[in-house]
XYZ file of C-alpha atoms in Angstrom:
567
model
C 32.771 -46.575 35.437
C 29.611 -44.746 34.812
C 30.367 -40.871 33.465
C 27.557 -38.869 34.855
C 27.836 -39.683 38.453
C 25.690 -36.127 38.747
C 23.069 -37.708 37.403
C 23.072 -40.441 39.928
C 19.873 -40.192 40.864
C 18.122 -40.504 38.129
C 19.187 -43.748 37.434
C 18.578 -44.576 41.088
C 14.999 -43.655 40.484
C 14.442 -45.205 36.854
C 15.575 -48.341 38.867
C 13.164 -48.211 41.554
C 10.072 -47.325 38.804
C 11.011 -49.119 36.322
C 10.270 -52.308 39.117
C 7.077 -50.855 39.417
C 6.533 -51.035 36.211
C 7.373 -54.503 35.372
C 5.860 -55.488 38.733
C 2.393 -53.928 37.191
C 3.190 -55.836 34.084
C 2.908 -59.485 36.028
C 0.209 -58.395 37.735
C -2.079 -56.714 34.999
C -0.639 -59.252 32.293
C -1.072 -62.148 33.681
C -4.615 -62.616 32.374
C -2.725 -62.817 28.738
C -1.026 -65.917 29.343
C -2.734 -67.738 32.011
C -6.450 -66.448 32.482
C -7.462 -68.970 30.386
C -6.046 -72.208 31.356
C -6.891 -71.424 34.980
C -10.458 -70.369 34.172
C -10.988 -73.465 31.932
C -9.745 -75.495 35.386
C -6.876 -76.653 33.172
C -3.978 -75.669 35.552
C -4.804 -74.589 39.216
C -3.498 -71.038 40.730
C -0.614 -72.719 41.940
C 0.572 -74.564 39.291
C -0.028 -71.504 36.816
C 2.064 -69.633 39.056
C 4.980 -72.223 39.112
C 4.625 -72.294 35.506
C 4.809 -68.881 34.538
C 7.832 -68.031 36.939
C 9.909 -69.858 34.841
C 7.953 -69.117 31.212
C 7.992 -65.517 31.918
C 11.636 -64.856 33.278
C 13.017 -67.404 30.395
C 10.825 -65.411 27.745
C 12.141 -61.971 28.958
C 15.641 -63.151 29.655
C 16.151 -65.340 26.553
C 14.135 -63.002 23.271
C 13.438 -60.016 25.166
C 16.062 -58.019 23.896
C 14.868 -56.868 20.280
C 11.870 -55.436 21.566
C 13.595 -53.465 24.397
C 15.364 -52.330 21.980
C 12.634 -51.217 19.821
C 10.518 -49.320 22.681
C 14.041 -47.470 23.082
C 14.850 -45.954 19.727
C 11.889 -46.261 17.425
C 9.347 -43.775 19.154
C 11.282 -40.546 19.328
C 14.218 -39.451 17.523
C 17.333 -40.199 19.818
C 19.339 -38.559 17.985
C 17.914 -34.972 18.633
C 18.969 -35.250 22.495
C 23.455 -35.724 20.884
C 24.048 -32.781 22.898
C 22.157 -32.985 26.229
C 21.892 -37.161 26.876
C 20.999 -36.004 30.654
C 17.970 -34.671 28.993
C 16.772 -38.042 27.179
C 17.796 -40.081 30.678
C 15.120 -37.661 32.847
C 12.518 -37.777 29.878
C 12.543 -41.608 30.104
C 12.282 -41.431 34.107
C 9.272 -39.290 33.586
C 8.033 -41.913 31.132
C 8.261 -44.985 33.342
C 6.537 -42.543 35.813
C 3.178 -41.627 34.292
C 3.368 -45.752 32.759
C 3.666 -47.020 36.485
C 1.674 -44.609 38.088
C -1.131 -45.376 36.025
C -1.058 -49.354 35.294
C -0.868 -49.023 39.328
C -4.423 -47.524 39.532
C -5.112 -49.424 36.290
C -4.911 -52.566 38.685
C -5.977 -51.889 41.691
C -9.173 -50.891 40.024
C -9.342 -54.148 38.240
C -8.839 -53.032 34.375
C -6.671 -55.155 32.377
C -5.046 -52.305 30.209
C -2.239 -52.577 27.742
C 0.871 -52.360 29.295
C 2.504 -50.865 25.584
C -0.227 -48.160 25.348
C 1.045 -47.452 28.596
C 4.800 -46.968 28.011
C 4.164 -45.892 24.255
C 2.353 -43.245 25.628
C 4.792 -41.829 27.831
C 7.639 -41.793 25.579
C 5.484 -39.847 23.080
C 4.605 -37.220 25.706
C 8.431 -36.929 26.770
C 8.866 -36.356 22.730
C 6.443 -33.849 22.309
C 7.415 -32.118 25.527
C 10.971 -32.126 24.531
C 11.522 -31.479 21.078
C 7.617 -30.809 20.024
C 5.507 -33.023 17.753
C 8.093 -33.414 14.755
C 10.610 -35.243 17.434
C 8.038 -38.219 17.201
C 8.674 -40.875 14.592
C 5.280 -40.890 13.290
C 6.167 -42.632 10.423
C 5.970 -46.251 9.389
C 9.088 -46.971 11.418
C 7.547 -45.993 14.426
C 4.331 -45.066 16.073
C 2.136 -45.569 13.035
C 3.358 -49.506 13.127
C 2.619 -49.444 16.628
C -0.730 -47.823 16.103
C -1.420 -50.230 13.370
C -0.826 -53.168 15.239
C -3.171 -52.193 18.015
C -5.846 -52.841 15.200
C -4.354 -55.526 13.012
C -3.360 -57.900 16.409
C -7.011 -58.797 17.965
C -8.195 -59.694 14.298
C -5.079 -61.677 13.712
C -5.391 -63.606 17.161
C -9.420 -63.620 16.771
C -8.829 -65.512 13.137
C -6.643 -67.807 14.126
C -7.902 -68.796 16.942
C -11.108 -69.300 15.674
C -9.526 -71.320 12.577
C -8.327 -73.618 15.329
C -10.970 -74.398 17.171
C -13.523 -75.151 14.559
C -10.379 -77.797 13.190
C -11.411 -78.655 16.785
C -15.056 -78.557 17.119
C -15.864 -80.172 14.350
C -12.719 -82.634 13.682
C -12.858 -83.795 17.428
C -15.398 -82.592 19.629
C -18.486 -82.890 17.854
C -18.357 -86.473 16.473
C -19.657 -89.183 17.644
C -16.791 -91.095 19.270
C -14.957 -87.477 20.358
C -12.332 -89.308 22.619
C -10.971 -91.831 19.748
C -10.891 -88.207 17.237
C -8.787 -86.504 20.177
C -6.630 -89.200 21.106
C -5.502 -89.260 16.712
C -5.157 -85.647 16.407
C -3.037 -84.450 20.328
C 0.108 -86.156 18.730
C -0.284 -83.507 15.286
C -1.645 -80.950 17.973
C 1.703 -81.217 20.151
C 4.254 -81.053 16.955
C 2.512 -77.884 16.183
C 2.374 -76.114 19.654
C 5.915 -77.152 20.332
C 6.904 -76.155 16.664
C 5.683 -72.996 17.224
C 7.926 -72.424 20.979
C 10.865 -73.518 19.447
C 10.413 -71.019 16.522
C 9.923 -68.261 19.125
C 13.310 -68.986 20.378
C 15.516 -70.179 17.393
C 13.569 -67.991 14.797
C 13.627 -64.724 16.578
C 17.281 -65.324 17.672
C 17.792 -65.216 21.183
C 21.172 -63.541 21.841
C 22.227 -65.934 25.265
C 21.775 -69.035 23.131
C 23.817 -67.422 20.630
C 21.316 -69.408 17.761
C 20.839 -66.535 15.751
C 23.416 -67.458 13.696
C 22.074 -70.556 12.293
C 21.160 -70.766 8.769
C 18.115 -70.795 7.544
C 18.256 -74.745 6.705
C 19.623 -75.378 10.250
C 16.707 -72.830 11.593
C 14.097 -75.023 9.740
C 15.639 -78.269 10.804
C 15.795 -77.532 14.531
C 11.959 -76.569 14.450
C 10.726 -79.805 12.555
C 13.056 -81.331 14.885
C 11.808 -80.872 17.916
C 8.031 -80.486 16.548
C 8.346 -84.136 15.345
C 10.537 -85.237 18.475
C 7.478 -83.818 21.021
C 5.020 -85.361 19.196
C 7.042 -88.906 18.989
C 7.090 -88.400 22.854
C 3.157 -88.195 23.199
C 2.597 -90.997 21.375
C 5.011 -93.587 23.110
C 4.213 -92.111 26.288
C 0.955 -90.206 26.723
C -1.257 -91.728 24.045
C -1.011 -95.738 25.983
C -2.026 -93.281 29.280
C -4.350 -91.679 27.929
C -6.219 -95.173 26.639
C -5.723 -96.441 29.897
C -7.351 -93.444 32.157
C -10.074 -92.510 29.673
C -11.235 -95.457 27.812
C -10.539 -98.351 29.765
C -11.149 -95.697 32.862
C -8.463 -97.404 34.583
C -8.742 -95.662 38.755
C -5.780 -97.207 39.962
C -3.769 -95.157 37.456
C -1.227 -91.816 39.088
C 0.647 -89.614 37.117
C 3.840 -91.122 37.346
C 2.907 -93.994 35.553
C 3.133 -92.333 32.173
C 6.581 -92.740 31.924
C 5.719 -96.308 31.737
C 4.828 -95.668 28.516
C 3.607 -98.478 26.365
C 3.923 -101.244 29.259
C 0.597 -99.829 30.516
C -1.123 -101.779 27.397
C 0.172 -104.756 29.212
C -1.223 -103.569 32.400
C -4.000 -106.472 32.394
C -7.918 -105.794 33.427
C -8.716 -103.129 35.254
C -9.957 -104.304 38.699
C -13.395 -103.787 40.009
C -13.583 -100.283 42.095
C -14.460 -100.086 45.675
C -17.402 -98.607 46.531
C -15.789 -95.799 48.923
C -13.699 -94.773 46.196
C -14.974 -91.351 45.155
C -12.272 -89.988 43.115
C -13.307 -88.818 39.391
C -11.683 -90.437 36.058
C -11.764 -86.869 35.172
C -12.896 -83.518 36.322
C -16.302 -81.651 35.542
C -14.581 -79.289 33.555
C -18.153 -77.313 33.046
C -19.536 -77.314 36.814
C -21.095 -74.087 37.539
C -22.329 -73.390 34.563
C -25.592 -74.587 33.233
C -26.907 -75.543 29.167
C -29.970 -73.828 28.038
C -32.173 -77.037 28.682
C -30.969 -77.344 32.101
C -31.676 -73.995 33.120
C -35.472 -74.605 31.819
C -35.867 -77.926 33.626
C -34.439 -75.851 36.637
C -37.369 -73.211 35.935
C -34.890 -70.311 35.661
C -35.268 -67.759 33.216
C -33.104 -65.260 31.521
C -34.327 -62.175 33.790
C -34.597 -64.749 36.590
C -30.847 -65.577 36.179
C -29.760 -62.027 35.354
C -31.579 -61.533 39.523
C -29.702 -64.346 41.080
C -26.452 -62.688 39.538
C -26.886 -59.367 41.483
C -27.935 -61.057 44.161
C -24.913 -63.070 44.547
C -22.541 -60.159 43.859
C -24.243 -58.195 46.410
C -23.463 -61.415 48.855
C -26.900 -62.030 49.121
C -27.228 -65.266 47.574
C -29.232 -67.913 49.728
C -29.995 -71.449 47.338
C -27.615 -72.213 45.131
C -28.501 -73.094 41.023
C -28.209 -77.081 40.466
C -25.479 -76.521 39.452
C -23.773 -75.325 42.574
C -25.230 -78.145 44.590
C -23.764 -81.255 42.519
C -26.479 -81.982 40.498
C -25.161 -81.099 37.275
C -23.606 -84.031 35.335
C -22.367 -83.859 32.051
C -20.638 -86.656 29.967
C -17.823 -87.859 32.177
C -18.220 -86.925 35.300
C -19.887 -88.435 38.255
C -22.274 -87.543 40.847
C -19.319 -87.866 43.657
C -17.041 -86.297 41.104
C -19.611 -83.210 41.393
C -19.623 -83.143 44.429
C -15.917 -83.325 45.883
C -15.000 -80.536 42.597
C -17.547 -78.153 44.494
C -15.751 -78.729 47.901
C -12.503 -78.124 46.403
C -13.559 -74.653 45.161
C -15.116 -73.842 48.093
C -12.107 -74.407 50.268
C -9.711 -72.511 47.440
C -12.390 -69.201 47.937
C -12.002 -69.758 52.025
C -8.665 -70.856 52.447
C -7.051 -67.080 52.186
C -9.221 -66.096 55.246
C -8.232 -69.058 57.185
C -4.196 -68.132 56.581
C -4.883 -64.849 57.773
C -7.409 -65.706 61.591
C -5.667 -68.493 62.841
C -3.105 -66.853 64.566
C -2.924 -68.011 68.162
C -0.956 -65.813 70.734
C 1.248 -62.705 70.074
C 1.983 -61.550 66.248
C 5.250 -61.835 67.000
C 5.471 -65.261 67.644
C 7.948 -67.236 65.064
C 4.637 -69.186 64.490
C 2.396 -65.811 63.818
C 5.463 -64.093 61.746
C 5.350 -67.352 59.423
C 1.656 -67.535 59.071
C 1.156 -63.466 58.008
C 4.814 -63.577 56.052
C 3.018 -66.348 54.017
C -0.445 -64.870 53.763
C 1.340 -61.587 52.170
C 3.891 -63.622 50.077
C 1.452 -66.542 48.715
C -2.110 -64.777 49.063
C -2.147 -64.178 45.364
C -1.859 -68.013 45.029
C -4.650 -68.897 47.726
C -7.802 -67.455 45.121
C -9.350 -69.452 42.762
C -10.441 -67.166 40.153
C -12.307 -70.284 37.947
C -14.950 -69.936 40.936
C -14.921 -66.364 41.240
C -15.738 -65.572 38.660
C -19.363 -67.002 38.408
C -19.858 -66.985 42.018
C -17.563 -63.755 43.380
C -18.263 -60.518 43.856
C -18.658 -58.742 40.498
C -20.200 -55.551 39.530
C -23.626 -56.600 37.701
C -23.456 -53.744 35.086
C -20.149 -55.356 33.393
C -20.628 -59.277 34.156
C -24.364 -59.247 33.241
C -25.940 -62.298 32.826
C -23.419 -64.855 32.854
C -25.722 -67.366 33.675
C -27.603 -67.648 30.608
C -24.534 -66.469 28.585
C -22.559 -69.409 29.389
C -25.887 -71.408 28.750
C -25.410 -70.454 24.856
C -22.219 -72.569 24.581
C -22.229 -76.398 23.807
C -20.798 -78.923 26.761
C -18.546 -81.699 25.329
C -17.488 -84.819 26.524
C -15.342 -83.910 29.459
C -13.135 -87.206 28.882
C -12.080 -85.527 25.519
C -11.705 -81.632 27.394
C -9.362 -83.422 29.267
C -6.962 -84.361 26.676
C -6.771 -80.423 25.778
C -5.852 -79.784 29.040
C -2.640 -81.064 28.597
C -2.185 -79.514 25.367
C -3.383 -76.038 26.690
C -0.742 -76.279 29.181
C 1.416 -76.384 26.646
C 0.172 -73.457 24.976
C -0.126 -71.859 27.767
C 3.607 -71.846 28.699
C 4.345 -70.952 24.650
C 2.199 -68.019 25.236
C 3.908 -66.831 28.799
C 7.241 -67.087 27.188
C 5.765 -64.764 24.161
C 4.601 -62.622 26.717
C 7.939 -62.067 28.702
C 9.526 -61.681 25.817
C 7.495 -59.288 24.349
C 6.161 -57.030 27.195
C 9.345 -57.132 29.009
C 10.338 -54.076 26.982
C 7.743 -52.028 28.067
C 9.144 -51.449 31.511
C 13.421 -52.283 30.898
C 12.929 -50.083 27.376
C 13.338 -46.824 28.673
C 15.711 -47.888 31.273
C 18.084 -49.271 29.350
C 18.158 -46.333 27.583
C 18.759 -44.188 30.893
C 21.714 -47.066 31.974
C 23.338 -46.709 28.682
C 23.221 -42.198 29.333
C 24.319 -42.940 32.709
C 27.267 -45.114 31.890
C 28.149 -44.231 28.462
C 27.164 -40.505 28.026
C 26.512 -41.612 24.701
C 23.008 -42.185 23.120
C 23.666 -44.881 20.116
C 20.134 -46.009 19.117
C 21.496 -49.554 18.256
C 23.495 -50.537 21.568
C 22.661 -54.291 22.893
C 20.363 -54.256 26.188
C 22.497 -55.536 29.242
C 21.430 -58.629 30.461
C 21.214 -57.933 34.213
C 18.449 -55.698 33.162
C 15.940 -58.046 31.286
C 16.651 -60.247 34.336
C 15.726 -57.280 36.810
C 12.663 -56.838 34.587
C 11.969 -60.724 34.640
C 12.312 -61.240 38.259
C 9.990 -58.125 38.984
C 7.432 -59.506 36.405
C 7.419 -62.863 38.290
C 6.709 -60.656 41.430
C 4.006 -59.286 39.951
C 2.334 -62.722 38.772
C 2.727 -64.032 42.607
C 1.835 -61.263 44.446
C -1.826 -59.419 42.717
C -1.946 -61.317 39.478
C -5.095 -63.172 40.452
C -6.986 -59.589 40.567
C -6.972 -58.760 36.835
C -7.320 -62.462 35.996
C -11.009 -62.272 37.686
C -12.788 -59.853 35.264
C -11.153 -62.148 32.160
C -11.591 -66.232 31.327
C -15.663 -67.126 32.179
C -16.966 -63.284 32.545
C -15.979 -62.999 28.181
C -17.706 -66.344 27.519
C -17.559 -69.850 28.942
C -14.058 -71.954 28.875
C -13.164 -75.159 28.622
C -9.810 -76.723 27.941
C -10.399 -77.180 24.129
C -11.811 -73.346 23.798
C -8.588 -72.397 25.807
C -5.908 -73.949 23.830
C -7.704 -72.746 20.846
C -7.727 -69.171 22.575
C -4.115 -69.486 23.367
C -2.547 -71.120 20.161
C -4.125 -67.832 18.558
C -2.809 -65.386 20.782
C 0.758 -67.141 20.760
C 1.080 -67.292 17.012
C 0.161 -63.980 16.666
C 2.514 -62.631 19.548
C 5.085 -64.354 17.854
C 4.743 -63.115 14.430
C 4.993 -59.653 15.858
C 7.885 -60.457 18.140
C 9.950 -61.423 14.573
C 8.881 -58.352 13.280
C 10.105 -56.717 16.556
C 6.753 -54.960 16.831
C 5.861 -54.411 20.265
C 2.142 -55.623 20.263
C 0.024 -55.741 22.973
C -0.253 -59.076 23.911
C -4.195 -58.027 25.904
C -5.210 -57.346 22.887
C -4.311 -60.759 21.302
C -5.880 -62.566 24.400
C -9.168 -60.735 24.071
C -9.078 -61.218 20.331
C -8.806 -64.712 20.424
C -11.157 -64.959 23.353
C -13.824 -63.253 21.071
C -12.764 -65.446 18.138
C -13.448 -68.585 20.015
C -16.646 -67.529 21.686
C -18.023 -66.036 18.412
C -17.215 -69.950 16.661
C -20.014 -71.088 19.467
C -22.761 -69.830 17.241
C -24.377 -67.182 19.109
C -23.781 -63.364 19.346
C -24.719 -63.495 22.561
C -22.745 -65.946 24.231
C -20.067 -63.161 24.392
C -20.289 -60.566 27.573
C -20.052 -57.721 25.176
C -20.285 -55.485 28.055
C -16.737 -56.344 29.539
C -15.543 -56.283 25.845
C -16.235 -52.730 25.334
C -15.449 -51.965 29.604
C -11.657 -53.265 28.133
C -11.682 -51.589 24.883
C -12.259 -47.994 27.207
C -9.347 -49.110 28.519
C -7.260 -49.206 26.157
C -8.464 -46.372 24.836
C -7.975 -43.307 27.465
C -4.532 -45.524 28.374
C -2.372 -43.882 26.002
C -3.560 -40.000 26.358
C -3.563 -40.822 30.234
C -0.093 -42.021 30.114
């Protein structure tokens, strides 16, 4: 029975705001996790979304609970509130207030900010409003490791990233049979993506598994376990697929038949295709964007390009680049394949207007209620952001020239992109799980904190986080991702510098690693700042200083910045 039913209200309201919070959290964050694979046209909208419902809810469910318990008792000095806990429960209301209130403006407005500035922030104003500027832990222990991580995490992820994806440009995707390179290193690739998940969970200790008490040999063993028994996996199963779809370019292949595993080498010849089959081996992972020599064969020039980019995000776009109208075709893809990947994205951009003017007779129809109770509940998931954000509205001053930006970085063979899109999948699921685990705190921090006053009266620092409330968080993160994620996810992916399935899982790997280096040290990082990092890191390993938009760099960075005085 709770012992300050006065105070009744307050918990009421740190319930209803701390949902708000999290909510904002799924819908500014999602760009961390899944930006990239959807921008590279790894995953679609849809299947991101599926995804990271489960990544993001197991992540905050399953590991959350050390950093929660950080964001509670490592910023101000608990202690100091012994005699009036009712005081510490309304300071961390007004905290989750000026966090929500702002990452809600934050988003609307379309800047991906960092969800721990925000909450960091408030907590320090409730300290110095409280008990003055000595009643913040400045110290190592606190803020300044906070503060110092803000720094140290976008070099971290920017390093590593960049370490992995020149192992990949120049151990894969730059040689001269790029395919046979990929299809020898996705098995070592795999071990070490699923390695690292597994580490997340067994390393960190996640308290409903109850694995936290396994040894340090068992901890080790369970990791090169599982690395080894993934990777085993992709070579009995995906590796004879693989050979089949991209070398032998086998059309009458679906995805089920990889669990036919090596039986598809006995397959036999592949038989001749009919000539009104128009379906690609692969996607054109790289349609829409042009190489330097095809925008000079097209006539186009930098200043010309820069034009036709405020033209289209004015609307005012009449002829399409070659690009747009099929004729650009890389290694592995076809002229039909062009052609129906166009389509596709064109119905993706159109299809949340048609959910939303088809309605036929009264709103109140059962048929009209369905139709506007899904537009509302799935519109999030209609948007394709991969094509909106070269071809979208966009404000010219902070997208620039993307044309001849994304012109900067090298195509590769689209057969071997495709191979990474599996693994970035992958990585992209190790990196949602980091995420929920990580940023879940930000919003379920301060009210477990104000549960624990409520219920308790007490205000022990070290009490364990009740599980109903990292699922409360979870569930109101996954809201977030389903409902407005696809906003902030726009102004990330192809407006910092072109993607492509390799350059993602690079991107990724980076920010994961890093996220979960800090999530051992139960550091609450921001996990934007890892994504931009790496994102930076990648683009940077193209070659060219200016095949980064700089511009939305810094527009971020100003972001982050006023966030924590704001809050």
């Amino acid at each position: 029975m709770p012992y300050l039913h006065q105070f009744d209200y307050i918990f009421a309201l740190g319930l209803i705001f701390a949902f708000l919070d999290a909510w904002n959290i799924g819908a500014n964050d999602v760009a961390n996790s899944f930006a990239t694979s959807v921008s590279s046209r790894s995953l679609t909208m849809k299947q991101a979304m599926i995804i990271a419902s489960f990544c993001e809810f197991g992540g905050a469910v399953l590991v959350g609970a050390r950093v929660a318990d950080t964001i509670r008792s490592k910023i101000i000095a608990v202690d100091r509130f012994r005699d009036q806990p009712e005081v510490l429960m309304l300071g961390m209301l007004c905290a989750l207030v000026g966090s929500s209130t702002y990452l809600t403006i934050a988003t609307r407005l379309g800047l991906p900010v960092s969800t721990t500035h925000c909450i960091v922030g408030g907590v320090i104003g409730v300290g110095i409003a409280t008990l003055g500027a000595d009643g913040v832990n400045w110290g190592w222990k606190g803020v300044s490791q906070i503060f110092a991580a803000w720094a140290i995490a976008p070099g971290v992820a920017g390093a590593l990233a960049a370490i992995l994806f020149l192992i990949t440009k120049y151990g894969v995707m730059k040689r001269a049979n790029s395919l046979r390179n990929g299809l020898v290193a996705i098995p070592f690739y795999f071990a070490l993506t699923s390695g690292i998940l597994t580490m997340m969970i067994v390393w960190k200790g996640a308290p409903a598994l109850k694995v936290d008490r396994l040894s340090k040999g068992e901890i080790i063993g369970t990791i090169l376990g599982v690395a080894f028994g993934v990777a085993t996996i992709c070579i009995v199963f995906l590796l004879p697929y693989f050979y089949r779809r991209l070398k032998l370019e086998d059309w009458t292949l679906h995805w089920y038949h990889v669990f036919l595993g090596p039986m598809l080498l006995f397959r036999g010849p592949v038989p001749e295709r009919p000539s009104e089959y128009t379906h690609q081996v692969v996607q054109d992972y790289y349609r829409g964007h042009l190489t330097k020599e095809q925008l000079a064969a097209a006539g186009i020039s930098n200043a010309e390009a820069d034009n036709l980019e405020q033209k289209r995000a004015a609307g005012a776009m009449a002829d399409p680049l070659p690009s747009e109208k099929g004729e650009h075709h890389p290694k592995g893809a076809t002229a039909s394949s062009t052609g129906s990947n166009e389509n596709l994205d064109a119905n993706m951009m159109t299809n949340t207007i048609t959910t939303t003017t088809n309605l036929n007779g009264p709103w109140y129809t059962p048929k009209n209620l369905w139709t506007k109770a899904n537009y509302y509940f799935f519109r999030g998931v209609n948007h394709d952001p991969a094509s909106e954000q070269t071809s979208g509205k966009s404000n010219p001053l902070l997208t620039g020239n993307l044309k001849a930006m994304h012109a900067r970085a090298e195509h590769y063979d689209n057969k071997t992109e495709y191979l990474y899109s599996f693994l970035q999948v992958m990585t992209a699921m190790t990196a949602s799980f980091a995420h929920g685990s990580n940023d879940v705190s930000n919003a379920m921090g301060p009210l477990a904190t104000i549960y624990l006053v409520w219920s308790t009266d007490t205000i022990a620092s070290k009490a364990p986080v009740p599980i109903w409330i990292l699922v409360f968080g979870g569930a109101a993160i996954v809201i977030g991702l389903w409902t407005y994620g696809y906003h902030i996810m726009r102004n990330l992916g192809n407006r910092l510098t072109l993607h492509s399935p390799s350059r993602g899982f690079s991107m990724e790997l980076g920010a994961a690693l890093t996220v979960v280096m800090a999530t051992r040290l139960a550091l609450p990082i921001s996990t934007t700042q890892c994504i931009v990092g790496a994102t930076v890191g990648v683009g940077l390993c193209t070659g060219d200083f200016k095949a980064i938009n700089w511009r939305m760099v810094a527009w971020i960075y100003m972001g982050w910045f006023i966030t924590l005085p704001v809050t």
